[in-house]
Coordinates of C-alpha atoms in Angstrom, one line a residue:
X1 CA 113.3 89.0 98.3
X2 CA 114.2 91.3 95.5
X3 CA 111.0 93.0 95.5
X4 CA 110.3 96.7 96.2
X5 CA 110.3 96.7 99.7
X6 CA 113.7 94.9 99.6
X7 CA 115.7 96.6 97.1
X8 CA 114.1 100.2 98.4
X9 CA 115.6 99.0 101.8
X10 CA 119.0 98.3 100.8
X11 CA 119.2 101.4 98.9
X12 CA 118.6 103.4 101.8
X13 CA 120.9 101.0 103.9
X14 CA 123.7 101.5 101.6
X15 CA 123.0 105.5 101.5
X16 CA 123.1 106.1 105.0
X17 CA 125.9 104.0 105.6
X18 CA 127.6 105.8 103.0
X19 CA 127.2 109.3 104.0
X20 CA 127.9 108.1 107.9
X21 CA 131.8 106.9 106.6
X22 CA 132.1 110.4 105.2
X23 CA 131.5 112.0 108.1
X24 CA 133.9 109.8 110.3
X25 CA 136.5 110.3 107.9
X26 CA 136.4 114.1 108.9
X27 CA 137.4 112.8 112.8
X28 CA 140.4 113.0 114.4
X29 CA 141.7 109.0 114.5
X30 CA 140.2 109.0 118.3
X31 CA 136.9 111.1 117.2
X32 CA 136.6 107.7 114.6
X33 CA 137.2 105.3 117.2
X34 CA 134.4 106.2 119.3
X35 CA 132.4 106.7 116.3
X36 CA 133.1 102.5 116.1
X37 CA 132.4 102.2 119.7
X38 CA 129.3 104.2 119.3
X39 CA 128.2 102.0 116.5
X40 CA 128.8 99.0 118.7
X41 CA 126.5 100.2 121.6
X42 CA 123.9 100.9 119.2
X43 CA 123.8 97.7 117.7
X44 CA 124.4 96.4 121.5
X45 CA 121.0 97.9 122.0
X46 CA 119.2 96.6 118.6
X47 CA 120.4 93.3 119.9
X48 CA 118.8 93.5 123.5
X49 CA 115.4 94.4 121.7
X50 CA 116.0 91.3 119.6
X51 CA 116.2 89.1 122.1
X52 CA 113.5 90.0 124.7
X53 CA 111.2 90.2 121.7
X54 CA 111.7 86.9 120.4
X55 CA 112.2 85.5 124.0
X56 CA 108.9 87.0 125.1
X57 CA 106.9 87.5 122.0
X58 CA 107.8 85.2 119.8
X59 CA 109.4 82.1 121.4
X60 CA 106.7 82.5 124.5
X61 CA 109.3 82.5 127.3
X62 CA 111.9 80.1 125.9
X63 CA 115.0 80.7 124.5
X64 CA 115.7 79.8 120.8
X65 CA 119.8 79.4 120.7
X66 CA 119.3 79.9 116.9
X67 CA 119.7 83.5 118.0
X68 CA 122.7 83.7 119.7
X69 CA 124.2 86.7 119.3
X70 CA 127.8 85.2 117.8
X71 CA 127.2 84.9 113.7
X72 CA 129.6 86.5 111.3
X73 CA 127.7 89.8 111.3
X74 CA 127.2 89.8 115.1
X75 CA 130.9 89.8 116.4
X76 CA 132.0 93.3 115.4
X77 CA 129.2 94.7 118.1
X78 CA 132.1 93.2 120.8
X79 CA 135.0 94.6 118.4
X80 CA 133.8 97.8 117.8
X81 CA 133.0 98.2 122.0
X82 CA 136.2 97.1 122.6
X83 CA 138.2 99.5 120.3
X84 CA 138.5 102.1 122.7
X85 CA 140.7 99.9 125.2
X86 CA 143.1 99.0 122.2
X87 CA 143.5 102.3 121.0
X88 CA 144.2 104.7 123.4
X89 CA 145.5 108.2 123.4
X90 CA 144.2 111.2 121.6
X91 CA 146.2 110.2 118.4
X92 CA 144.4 106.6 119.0
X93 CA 147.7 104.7 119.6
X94 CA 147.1 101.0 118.7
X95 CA 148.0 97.9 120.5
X96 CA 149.3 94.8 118.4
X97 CA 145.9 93.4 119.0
X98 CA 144.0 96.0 117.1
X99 CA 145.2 95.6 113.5
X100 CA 143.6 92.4 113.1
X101 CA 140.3 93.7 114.6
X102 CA 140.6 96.9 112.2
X103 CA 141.2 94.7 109.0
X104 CA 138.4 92.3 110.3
X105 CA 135.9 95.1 110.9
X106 CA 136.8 96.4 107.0
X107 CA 136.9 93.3 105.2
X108 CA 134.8 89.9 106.9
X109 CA 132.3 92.5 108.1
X110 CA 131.8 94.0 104.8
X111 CA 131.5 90.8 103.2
X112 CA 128.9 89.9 105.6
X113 CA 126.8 92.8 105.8
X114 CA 126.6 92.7 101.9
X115 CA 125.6 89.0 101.5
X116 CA 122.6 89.8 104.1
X117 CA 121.8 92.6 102.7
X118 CA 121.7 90.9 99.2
X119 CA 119.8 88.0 100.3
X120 CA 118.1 89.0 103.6
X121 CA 115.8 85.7 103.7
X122 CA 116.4 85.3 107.1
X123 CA 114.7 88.2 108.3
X124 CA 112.3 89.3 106.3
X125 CA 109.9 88.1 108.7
X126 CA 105.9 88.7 109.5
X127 CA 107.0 91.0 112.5
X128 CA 108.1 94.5 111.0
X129 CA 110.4 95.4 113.5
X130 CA 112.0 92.8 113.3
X131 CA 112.7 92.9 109.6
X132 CA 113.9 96.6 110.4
X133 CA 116.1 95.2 112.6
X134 CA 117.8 93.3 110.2
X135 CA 118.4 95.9 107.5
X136 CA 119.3 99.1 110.3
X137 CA 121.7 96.2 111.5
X138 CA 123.9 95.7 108.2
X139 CA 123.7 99.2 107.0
X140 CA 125.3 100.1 110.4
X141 CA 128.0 96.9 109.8
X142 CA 128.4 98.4 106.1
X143 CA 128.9 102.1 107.8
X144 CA 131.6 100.3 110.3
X145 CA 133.2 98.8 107.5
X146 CA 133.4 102.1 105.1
X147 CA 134.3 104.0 107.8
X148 CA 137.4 102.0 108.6
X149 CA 138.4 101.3 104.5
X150 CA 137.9 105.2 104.0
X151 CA 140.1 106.3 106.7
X152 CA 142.5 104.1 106.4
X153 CA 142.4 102.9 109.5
X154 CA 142.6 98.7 108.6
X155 CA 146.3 96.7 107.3
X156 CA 145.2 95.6 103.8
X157 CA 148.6 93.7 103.3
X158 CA 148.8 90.3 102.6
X159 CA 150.3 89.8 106.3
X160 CA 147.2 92.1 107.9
X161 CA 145.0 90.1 106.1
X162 CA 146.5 86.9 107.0
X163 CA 145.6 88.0 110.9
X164 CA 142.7 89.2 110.6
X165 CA 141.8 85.8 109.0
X166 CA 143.4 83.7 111.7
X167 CA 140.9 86.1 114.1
X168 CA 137.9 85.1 111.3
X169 CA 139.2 81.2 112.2
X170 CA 139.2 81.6 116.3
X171 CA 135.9 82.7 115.6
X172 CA 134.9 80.1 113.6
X173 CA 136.0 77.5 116.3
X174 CA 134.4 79.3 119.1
X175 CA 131.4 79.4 117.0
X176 CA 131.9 75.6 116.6
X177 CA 132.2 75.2 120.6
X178 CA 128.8 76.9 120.8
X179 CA 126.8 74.7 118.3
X180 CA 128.0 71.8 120.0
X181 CA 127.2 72.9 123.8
X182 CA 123.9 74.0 123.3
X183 CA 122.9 70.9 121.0
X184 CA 121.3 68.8 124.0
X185 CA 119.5 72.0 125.2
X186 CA 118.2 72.7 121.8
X187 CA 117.3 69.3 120.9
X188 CA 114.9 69.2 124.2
X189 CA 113.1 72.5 123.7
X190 CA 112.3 71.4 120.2
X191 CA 111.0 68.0 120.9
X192 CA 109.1 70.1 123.3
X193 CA 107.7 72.0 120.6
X194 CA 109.1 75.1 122.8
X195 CA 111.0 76.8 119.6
X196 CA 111.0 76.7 115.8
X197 CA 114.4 75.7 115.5
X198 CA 116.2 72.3 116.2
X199 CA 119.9 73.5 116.2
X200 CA 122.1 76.5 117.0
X201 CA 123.7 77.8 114.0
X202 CA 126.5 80.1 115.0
X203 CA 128.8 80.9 111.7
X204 CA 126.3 78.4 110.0
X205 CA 129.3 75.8 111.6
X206 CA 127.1 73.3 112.6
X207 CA 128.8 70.1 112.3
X208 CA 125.2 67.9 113.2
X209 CA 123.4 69.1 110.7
X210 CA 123.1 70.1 107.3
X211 CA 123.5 73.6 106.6
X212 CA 121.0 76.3 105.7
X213 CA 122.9 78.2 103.1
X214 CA 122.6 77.5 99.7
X215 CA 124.7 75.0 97.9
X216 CA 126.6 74.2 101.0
X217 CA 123.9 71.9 102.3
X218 CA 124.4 70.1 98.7
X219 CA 127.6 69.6 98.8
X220 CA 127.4 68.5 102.2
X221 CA 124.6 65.2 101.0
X222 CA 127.1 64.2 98.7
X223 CA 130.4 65.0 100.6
X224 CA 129.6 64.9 103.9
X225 CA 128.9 67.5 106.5
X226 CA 132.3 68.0 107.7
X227 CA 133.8 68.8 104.1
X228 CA 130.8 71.3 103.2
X229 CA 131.6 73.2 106.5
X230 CA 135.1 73.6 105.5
X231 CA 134.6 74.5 102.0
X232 CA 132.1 76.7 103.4
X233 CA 134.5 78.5 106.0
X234 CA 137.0 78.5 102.7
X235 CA 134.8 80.7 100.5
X236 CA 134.0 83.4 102.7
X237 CA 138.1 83.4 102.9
X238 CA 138.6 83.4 99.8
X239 CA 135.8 86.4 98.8
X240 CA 137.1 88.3 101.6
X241 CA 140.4 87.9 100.4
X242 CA 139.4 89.5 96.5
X243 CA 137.8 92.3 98.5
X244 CA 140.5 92.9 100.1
X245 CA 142.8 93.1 97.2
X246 CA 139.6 95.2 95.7
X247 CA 140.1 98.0 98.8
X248 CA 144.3 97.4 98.4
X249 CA 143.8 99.0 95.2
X250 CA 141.4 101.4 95.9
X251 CA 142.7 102.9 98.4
X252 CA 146.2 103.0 97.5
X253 CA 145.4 104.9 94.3
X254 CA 145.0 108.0 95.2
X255 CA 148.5 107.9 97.0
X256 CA 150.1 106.5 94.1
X257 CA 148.2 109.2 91.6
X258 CA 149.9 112.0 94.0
X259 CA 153.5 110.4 94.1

């Protein structure tokens, strides 16, 4: 981390993102919403390539539930497919159901997609595609969030944000559900020697296990496990919530400069 290679990559990440919100912020409000949807089947794809090559190639025909498809920055591939059926209409007409997903998509998926992309230890792995798989991944989460903040398109209120957290918290208990299900299954293929990994981590919610990320696995020796997850959960609320008073502002000043 934090060499060449890795702050060369972000740069480009960020760049290309970048100039990719610009040009969706030149679409009509539909044009932009299958821009998202686009977005989402490309990263549906990048995500079947992930799989078969760690199924077949790395895992040698056994599945690692490690990589489950349902962290923090793999959710908004289902959000952004399903955008289309909650804004319909040429003028994109919204349902009640697709504020929260807009406000999630700007601000928990920008928080995510710039942590990894910060510190992208886990994958900056031996297998190169693999490792450009993980930065083409959150530059295209980064261009799904700018898009979105630059048009406009997300409730930056106290009351949007408040829902798109309660969707952040489903999440996080769906995520929970997983790590528990899948613990006997995982805890057989390691023993097996099958698969590198002895746990699925989805949100990094395990409530087994210590965690991977740093500082919450310390707090969790001396606390407990079950406190650590919840402070855990808390932070990325509470960072997600100064970014979004961040975009509240931004956003709203150029309105406020022309009044």
């Amino acid at each position: 981390m934090f060499g060449t290679f890795h702050i060369a990559a972000v740069l480009i990440a960020v760049i290309i993102a970048a100039a990719g919100a610009f040009y969706a912020k030149r679409l009509s409000v539909s044009g932009r919403i299958r821009f998202l949807a686009v977005c989402g089947w490309v990263l549906v794809i990048m995500e079947v390539y992930k799989q078969l090559f760690l199924y077949c190639v790395v895992n040698g025909g056994t599945y690692d539930w490690w990589y489950f498809p349902f962290q923090l920055c793999s959710v908004p591939v289902y959000l952004c497919i399903l955008l289309p059926f909650l804004c319909r209409g040429a003028d994109g007409v919204r349902s009640s159901a697709a504020g929260p997903v807009f406000t999630f998509l700007a601000v928990y998926t920008f928080t995510g997609a710039a942590a990894a992309l910060i510190i992208p230890e886990d994958y900056l792995r031996s297998y190169v595609t693999l490792t450009l798989h993980g930065f083409i991944w959150h530059g295209i989460l980064l261009m799904i969030s700018l898009t979105i903040l630059l048009s406009r398109m997300a409730d930056l209120s106290r009351r949007g944000f408040a829902r798109a957290t309660v969707l952040f918290l489903v999440m996080c208990a769906a995520a929970v559900c997983i790590n528990i299900a899948v613990e006997p299954l995982m805890a057989a293929s390691y023993a097996e020697g099958l698969i590198p990994h002895s746990y699925a981590a989805m949100f990094y919610l395990n409530p087994y296990h210590l965690s991977p990320q740093p500082l919450v696995d310390i707090i969790q020796k001396s606390a407990g496990i079950p406190l650590g997850l919840a402070l855990y959960v808390i932070s990325i609320i509470a960072v997600s919530g100064l970014l979004c008073l961040l975009f509240r502002r931004l956003v709203s000043a150029p309105a406020a400069s022309r009044s």
